[in-house]
Each structure stands twice: as structure tokens, then as C-alpha cells.
Short mmCIF file of C-alpha atoms in Angstrom, two decimals:
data_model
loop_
_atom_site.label_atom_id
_atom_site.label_comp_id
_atom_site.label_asym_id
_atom_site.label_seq_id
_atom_site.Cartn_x
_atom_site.Cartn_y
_atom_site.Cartn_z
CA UNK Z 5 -19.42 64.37 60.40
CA UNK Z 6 -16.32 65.59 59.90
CA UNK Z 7 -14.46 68.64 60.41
CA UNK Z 8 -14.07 69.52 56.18
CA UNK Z 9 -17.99 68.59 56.00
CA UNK Z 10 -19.18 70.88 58.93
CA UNK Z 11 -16.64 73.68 57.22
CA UNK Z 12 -18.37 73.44 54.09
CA UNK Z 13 -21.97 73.27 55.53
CA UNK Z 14 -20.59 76.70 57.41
CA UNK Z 15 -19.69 77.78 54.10
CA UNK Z 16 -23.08 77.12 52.29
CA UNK Z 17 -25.31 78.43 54.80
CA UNK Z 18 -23.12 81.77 55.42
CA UNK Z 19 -23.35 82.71 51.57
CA UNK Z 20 -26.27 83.55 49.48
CA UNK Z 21 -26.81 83.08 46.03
CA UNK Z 22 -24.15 80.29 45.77
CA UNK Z 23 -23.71 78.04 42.81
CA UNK Z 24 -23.04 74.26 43.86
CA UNK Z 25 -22.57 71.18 42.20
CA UNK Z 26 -22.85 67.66 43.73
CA UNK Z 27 -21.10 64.41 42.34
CA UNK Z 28 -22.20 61.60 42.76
CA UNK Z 29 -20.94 57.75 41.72
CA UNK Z 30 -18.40 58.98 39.77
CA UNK Z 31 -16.45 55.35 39.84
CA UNK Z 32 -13.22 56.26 37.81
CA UNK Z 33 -11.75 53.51 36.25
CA UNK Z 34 -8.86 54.47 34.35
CA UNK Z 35 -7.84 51.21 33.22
CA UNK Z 36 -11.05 50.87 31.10
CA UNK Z 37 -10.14 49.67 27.19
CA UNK Z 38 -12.70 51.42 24.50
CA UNK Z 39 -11.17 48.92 22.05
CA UNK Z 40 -11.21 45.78 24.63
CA UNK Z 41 -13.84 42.50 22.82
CA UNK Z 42 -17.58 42.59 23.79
CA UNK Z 43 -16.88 39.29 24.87
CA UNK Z 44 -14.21 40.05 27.31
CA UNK Z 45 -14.87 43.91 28.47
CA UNK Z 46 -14.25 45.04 31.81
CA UNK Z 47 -17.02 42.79 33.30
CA UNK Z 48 -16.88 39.52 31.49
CA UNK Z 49 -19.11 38.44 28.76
CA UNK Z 50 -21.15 41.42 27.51
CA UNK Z 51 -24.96 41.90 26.87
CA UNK Z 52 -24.49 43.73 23.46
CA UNK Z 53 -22.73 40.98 21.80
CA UNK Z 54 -26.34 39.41 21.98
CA UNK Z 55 -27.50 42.10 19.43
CA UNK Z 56 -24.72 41.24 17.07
CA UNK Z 57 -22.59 44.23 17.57
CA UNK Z 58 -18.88 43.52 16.31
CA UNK Z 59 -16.42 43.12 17.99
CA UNK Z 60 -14.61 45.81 16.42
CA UNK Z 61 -17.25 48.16 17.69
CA UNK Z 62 -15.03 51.29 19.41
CA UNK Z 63 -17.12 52.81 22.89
CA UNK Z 64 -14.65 55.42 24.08
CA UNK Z 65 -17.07 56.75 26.44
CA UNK Z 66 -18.27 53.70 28.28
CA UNK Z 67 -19.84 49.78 27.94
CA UNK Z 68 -22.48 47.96 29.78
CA UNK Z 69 -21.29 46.66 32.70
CA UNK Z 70 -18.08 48.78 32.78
CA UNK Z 71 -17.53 52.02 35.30
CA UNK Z 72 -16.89 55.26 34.46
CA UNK Z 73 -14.04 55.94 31.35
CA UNK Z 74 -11.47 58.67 31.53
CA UNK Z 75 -13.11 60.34 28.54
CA UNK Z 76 -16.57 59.86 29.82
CA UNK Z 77 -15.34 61.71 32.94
CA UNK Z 78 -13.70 64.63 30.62
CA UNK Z 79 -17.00 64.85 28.95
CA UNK Z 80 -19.06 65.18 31.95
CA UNK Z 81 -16.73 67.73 33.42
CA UNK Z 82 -16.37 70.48 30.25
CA UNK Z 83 -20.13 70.04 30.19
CA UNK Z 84 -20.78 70.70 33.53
CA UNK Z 85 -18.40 73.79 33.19
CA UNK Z 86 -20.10 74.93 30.12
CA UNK Z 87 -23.64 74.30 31.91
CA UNK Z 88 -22.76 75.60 35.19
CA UNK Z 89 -20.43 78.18 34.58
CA UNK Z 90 -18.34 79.18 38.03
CA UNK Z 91 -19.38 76.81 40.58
CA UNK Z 92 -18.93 78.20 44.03
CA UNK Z 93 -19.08 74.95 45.99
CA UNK Z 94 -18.60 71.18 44.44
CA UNK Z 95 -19.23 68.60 46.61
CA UNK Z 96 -18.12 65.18 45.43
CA UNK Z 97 -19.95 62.06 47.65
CA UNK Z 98 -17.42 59.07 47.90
CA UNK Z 99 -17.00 56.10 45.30
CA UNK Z 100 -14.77 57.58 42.98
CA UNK Z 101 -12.91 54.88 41.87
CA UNK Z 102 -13.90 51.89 39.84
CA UNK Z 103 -15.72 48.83 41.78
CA UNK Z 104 -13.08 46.21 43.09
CA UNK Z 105 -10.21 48.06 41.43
CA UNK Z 106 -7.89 47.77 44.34
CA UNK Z 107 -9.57 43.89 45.66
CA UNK Z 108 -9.24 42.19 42.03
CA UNK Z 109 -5.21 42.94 41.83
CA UNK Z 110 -4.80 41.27 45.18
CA UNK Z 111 -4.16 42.69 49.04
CA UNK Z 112 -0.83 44.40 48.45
CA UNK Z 113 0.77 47.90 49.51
CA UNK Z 114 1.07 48.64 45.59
CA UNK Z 115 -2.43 48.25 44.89
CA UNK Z 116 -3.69 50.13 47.91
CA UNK Z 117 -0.88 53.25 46.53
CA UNK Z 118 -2.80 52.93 43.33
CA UNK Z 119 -5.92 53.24 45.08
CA UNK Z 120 -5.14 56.35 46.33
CA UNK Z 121 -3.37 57.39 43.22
CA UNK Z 122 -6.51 57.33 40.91
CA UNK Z 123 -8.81 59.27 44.34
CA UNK Z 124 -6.28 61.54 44.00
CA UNK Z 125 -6.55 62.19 40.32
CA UNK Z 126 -10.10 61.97 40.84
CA UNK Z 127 -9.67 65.79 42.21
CA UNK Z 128 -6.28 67.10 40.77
CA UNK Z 129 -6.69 65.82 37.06
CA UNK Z 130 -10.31 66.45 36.41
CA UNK Z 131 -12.24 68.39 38.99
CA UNK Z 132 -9.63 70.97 40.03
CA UNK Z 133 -8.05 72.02 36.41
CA UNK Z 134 -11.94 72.87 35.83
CA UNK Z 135 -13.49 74.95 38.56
CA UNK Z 136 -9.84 76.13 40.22
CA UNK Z 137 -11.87 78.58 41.93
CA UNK Z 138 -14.70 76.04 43.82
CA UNK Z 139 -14.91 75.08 47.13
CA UNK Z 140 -14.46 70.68 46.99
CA UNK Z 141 -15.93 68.63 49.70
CA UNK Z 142 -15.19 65.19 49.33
CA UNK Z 143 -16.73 62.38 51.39
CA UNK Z 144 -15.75 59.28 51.31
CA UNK Z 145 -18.02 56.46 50.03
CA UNK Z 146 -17.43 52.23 49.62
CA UNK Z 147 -15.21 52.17 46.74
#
């Protein structure tokens, strides 16, 4: 465990009648295309082409196969605020950027600064500008 983890279990168990969130999986990928082929989406060919959607077909919040979108992430995030009103505690559990997103651009400083870059945004674009009054405990996860 680490020292931010046994802080925030301190935290939890020391108030009562807290409100806390935990996110899981989130797997940010903010290079995700809602206008990219079903043919060629973010994973290769694409199941729904088999059911004769076009490929014109516009899926701004997500596609089969593909992690998490920008506005998929937005969505999630007002709702949770609008469901969960003031959130005391949020604890966020590891993987929250898209699979291979640093491995598939090749084993370079850049990619590894981008890497960090989109965990980072993870937090400061979309979790904090929403609940600037919660407690966040990341952990960190395989991706």
C-alpha cells in the first residue's frame, strides 16, 4: 500500500456520512476518431460493419472494440456530478489510459511523455474541474 492509499483509507474511516465515488477502467483514449471507417476503427476491422451499418455512421461516444472517447468520458463525468452531487472522496483504480497507447507508437521518451500527459489529464481535465472539492486517490493499474 502506499502512503496516499493508507491517507485516504484514514480519511474514509475517520468521517461519517461520506459520499464516495470509485472509477474504475476508465481507459482514456484521446486519439479515438468518431468519424474514423467501420472497417478501419481503432481496433481493426469492426463487428458492426457485418450488420450493414455505413460507413458514414458518426459514434462520438464510443465503437466496439475501441476504449473510452473524450466525450464519452465528459458524459460520464456531468452525469456522475448531476447523480452524485458533492462527492467527498473519488477514488480512481489505475488503467486510465487507452490499451497499448504508449507500446503501439514504439519505445521512445516521447511516447512515454505522452503517456503521462493523457494520466495527467485523466485528473486535471475531467475529474478535478468537476468535484474541485473531492478527495482523489489514484492507484495505479496495467495501462
Amino acid at each position: 500500500m502506499t502512503c496516499i492509499t493508507i491517507i485516504g483509507l484514514l480519511v474514509l474511516a475517520s468521517v461519517s456520512a461520506t459520499r464516495e465515488a470509485m472509477l474504475n477502467e476508465l481507459h482514456l483514449d484521446p486519439y479515438y476518431d468518431p468519424a474514423a471507417s467501420l472497417q478501419e476503427d481503432c481496433r481493426g476491422p469492426n463487428p458492426f460493419s457485418l450488420l450493414g451499418m455505413k460507413n458514414s455512421d458518426f459514434a462520438p461516444y464510443g465503437r466496439y472494440g475501441c476504449d473510452t472517447s473524450v466525450n464519452l468520458i465528459n458524459l460520464f463525468m456531468n452525469k456522475l456530478k448531476v447523480l452524485g452531487g458533492d462527492i467527498d472522496v473519488i477514488i480512481v483504480s489505475g488503467d486510465y489510459t487507452a490499451h497499448d497507447i504508449a507500446a503501439k507508437r514504439g519505445v521512445k521518451p516521447a511516447n512515454y511523455a505522452m503517456l503521462k500527459s493523457v494520466i495527467a489529464d485523466c485528473f486535471s481535465h475531467y475529474i478535478a474541474p468537476m468535484f474541485p472539492n473531492s478527495v482523489v486517490i489514484p492507484s495505479i493499474g496495467n495501462n
